[in-house]
mmCIF file of C-alpha atoms in Angstrom:
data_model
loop_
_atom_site.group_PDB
_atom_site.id
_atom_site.type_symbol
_atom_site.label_atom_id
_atom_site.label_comp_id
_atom_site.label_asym_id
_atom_site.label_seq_id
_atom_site.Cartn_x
_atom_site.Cartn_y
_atom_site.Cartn_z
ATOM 1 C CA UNK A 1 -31.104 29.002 14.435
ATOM 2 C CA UNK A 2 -31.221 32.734 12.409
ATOM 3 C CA UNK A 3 -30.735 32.078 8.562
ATOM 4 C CA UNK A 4 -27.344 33.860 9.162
ATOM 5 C CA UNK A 5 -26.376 30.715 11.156
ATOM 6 C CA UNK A 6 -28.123 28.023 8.512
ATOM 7 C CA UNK A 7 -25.624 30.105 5.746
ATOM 8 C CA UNK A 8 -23.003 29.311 8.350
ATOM 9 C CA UNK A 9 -23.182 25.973 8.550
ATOM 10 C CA UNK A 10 -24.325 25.140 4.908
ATOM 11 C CA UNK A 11 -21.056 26.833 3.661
ATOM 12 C CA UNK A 12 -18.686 24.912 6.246
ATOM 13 C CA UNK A 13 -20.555 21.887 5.500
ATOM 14 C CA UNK A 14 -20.753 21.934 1.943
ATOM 15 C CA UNK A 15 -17.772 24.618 0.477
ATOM 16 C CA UNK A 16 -15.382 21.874 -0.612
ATOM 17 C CA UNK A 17 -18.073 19.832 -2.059
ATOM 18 C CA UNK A 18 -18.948 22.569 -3.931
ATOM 19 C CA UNK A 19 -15.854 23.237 -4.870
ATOM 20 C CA UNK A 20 -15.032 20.124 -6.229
ATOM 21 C CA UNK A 21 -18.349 19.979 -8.362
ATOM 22 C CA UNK A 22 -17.203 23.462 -10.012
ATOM 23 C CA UNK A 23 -13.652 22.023 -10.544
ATOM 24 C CA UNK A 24 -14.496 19.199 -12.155
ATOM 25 C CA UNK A 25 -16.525 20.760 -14.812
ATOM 26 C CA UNK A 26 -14.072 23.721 -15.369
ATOM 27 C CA UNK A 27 -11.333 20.862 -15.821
ATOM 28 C CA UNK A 28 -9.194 22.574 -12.657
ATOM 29 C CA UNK A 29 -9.082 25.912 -13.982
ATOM 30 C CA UNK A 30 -8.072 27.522 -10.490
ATOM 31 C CA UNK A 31 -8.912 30.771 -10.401
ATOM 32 C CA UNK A 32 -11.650 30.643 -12.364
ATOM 33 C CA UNK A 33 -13.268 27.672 -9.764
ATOM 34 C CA UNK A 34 -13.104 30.411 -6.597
ATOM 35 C CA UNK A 35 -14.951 32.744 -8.948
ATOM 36 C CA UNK A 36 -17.778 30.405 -9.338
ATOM 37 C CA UNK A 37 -17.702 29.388 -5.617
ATOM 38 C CA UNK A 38 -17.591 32.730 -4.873
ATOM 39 C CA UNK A 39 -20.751 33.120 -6.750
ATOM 40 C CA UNK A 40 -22.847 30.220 -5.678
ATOM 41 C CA UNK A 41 -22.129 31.159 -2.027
ATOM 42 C CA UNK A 42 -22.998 35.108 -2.925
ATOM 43 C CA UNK A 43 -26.395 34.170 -4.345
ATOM 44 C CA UNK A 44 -26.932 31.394 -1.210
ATOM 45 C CA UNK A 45 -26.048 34.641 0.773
ATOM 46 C CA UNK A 46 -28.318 36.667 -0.841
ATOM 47 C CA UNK A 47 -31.308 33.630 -0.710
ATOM 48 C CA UNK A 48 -30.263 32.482 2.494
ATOM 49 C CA UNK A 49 -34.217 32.459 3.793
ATOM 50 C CA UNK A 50 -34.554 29.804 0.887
ATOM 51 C CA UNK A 51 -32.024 27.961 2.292
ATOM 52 C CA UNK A 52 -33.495 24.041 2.480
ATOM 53 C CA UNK A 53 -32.774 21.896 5.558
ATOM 54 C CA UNK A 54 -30.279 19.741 2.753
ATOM 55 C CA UNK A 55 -28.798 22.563 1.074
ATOM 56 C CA UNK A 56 -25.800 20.234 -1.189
ATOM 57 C CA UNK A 57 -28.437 19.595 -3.988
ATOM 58 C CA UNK A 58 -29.699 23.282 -3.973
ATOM 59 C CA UNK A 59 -26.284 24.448 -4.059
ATOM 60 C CA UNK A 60 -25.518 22.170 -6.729
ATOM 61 C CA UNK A 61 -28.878 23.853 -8.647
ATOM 62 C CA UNK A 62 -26.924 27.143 -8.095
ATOM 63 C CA UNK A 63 -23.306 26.438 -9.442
ATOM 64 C CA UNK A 64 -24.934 25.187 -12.802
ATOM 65 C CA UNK A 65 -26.563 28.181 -13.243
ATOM 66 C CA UNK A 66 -23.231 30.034 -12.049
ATOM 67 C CA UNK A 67 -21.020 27.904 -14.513
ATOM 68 C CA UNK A 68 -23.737 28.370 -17.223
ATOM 69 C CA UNK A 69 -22.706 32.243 -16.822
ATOM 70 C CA UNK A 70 -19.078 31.603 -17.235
ATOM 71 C CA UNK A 71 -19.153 29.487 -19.849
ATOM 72 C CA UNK A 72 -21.465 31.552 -22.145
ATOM 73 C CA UNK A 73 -18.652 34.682 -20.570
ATOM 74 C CA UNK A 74 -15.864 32.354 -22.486
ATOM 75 C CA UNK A 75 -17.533 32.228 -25.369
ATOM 76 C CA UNK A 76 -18.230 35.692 -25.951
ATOM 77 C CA UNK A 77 -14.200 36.272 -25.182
ATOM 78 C CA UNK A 78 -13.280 33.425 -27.125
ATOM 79 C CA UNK A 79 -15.601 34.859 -30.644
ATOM 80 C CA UNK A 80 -13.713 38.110 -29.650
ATOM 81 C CA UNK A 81 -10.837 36.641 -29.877
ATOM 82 C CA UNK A 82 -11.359 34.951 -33.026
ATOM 83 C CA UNK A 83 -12.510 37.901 -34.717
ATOM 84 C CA UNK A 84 -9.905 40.106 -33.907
ATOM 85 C CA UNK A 85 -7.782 37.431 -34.603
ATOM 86 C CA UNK A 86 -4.879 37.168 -31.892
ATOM 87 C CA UNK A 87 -5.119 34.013 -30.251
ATOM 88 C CA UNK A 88 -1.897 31.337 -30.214
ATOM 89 C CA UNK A 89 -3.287 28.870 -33.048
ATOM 90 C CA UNK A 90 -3.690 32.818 -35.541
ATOM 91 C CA UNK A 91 0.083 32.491 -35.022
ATOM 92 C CA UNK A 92 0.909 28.866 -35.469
ATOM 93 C CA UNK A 93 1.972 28.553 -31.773
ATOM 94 C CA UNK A 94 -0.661 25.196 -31.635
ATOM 95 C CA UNK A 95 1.018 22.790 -29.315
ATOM 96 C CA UNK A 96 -0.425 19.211 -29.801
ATOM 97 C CA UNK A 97 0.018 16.791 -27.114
ATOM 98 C CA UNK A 98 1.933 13.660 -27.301
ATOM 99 C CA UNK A 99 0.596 10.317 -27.082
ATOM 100 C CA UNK A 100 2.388 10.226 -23.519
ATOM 101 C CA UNK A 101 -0.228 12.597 -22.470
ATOM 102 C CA UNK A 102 -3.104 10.354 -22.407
ATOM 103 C CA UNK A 103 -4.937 9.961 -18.938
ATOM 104 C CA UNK A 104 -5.886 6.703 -17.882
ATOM 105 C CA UNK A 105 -9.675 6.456 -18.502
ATOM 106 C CA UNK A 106 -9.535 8.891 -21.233
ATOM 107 C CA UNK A 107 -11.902 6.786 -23.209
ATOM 108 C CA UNK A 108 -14.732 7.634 -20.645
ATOM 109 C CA UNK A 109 -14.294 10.775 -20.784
ATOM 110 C CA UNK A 110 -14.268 11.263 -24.380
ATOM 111 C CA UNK A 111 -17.282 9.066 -24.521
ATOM 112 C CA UNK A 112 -19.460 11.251 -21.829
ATOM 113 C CA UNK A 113 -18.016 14.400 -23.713
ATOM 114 C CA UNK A 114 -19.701 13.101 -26.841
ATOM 115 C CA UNK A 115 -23.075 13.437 -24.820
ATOM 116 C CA UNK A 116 -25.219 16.300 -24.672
ATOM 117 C CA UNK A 117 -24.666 18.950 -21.648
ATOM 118 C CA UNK A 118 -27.390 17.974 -20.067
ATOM 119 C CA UNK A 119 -26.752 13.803 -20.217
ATOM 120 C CA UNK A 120 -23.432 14.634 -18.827
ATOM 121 C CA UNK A 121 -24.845 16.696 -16.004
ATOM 122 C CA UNK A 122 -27.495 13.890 -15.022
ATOM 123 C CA UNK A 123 -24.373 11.621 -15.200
ATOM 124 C CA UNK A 124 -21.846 13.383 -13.390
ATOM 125 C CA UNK A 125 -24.659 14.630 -10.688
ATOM 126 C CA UNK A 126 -25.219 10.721 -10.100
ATOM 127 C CA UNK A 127 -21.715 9.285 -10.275
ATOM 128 C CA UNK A 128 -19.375 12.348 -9.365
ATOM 129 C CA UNK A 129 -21.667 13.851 -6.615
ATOM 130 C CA UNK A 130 -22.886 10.421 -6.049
ATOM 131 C CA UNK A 131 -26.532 12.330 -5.428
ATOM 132 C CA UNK A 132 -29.627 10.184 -5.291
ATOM 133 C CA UNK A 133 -32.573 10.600 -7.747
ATOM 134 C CA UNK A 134 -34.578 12.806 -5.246
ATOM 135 C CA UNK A 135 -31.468 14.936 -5.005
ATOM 136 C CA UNK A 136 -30.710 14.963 -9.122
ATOM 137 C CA UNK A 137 -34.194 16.189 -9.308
ATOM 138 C CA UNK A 138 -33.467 19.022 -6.780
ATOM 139 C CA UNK A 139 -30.151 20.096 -8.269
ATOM 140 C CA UNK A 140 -31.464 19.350 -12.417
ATOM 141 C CA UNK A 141 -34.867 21.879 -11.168
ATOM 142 C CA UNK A 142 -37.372 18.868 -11.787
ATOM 143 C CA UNK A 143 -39.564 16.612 -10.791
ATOM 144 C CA UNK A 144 -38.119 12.901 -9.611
ATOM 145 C CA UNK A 145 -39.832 10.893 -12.611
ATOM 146 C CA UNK A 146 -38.122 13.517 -14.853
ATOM 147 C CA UNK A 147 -34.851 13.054 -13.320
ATOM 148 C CA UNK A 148 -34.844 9.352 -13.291
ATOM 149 C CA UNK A 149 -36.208 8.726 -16.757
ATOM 150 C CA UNK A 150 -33.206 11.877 -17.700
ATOM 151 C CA UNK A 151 -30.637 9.491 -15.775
ATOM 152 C CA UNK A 152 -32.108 6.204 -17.674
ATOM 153 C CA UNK A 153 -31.550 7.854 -21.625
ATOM 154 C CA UNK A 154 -28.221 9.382 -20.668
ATOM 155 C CA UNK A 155 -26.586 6.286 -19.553
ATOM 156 C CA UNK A 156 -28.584 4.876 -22.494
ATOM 157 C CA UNK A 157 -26.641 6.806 -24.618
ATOM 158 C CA UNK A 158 -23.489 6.560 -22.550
ATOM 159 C CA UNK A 159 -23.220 2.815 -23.238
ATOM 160 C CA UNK A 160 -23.715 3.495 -27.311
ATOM 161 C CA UNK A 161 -20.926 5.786 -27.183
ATOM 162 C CA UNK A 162 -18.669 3.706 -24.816
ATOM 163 C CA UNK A 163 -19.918 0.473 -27.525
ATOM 164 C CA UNK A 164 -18.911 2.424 -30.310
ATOM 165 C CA UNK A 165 -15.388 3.278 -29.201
ATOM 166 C CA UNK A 166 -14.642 -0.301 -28.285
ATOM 167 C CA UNK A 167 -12.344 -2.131 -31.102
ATOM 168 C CA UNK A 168 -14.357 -4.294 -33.103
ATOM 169 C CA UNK A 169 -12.272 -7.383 -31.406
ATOM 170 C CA UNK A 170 -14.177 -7.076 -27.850
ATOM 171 C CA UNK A 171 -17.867 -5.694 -29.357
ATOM 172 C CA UNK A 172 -17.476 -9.317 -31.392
ATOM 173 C CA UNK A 173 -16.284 -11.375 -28.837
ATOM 174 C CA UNK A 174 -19.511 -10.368 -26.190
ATOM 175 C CA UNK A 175 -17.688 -8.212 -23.277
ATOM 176 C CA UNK A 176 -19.563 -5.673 -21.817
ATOM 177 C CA UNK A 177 -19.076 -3.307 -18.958
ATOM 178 C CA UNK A 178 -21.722 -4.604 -16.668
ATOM 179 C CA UNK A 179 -24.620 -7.394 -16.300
ATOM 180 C CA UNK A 180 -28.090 -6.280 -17.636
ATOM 181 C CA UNK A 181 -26.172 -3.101 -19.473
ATOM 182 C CA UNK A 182 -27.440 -4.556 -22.945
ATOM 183 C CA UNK A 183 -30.445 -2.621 -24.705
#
């Protein structure tokens, strides 16, 4: 098989997955998810020699540098912004949401958000991706021990968050999320 073919197949195989990962960390921001597909798939073009026989945790390597890139893009536009000073909240055109608006699960997501970038990436790799350790380490650019023990303190800080957002009601009565979760 030519490494023309390999890019074949690795993009039919793995574009939505891909696609998915990138959405979920730009919150569904459309347009600006096919630019970072577009991306990862231009620099697996471009490396397609390196290609691995399991390309998904390579690929996933690639779209966190990619997002990386667009993130530190936004915040250049967004200190722009600010200092030229024409953005909706310079003109009092905030809209807050109404308590209708909460998602169910909310909760978990402001807990993992509370987490450094790189807990919620081990976390989301494992859970979201569902990738295994060997794969984490693959897509996270370490070694396996390094991934694991990086998956071990983030949900290690996980569960503090998650037990200090419960109301003090369950944390006295003893409920927990999961057998064996305690510290």
């Amino acid at each position: 098989m030519s490494n023309d073919e390999i890019f074949a197949a690795a993009y039919r195989e793995h574009y939505w997955a891909v696609s998915r990962y990138v959405a979920r960390r730009l919150d569904g921001r459309a347009g600006e998810v096919e630019e970072v597909v577009a991306e990862v798939f231009t620099v697996a073009w471009r490396r397609r020699a390196d290609l691995p026989s399991s390309p998904l945790p390579w690929l996933y390597g690639v779209a966190r540098n990619c997002l990386a890139n667009t993130v530190r893009g936004h915040g250049r536009r967004r200190r722009l912004v600010d200092r030229l000073g024409n953005d909706d909240t310079a003109h009092g055109r905030h809209i807050a949401a109404g308590p209708e608006a909460d998602t169910p699960g909310a909760w978990v997501h402001e807990a993992l958000a509370r987490l450094s970038a790189a807990d919620q990436e081990v976390l989301r790799l494992t859970a979201w991706e569902e990738l295994g350790i060997d794969e984490v380490a693959i897509a996270l650019g370490c070694g396996r021990r390094a991934a694991a023990m990086r998956l071990h303190r983030a949900r290690r800080r996980l569960r503090a968050e998650i037990d200090g957002m419960r109301p003090a009601d369950m944390a006295d009565t003893g409920h927990s999320l999961g057998k064996g979760d305690r510290r």
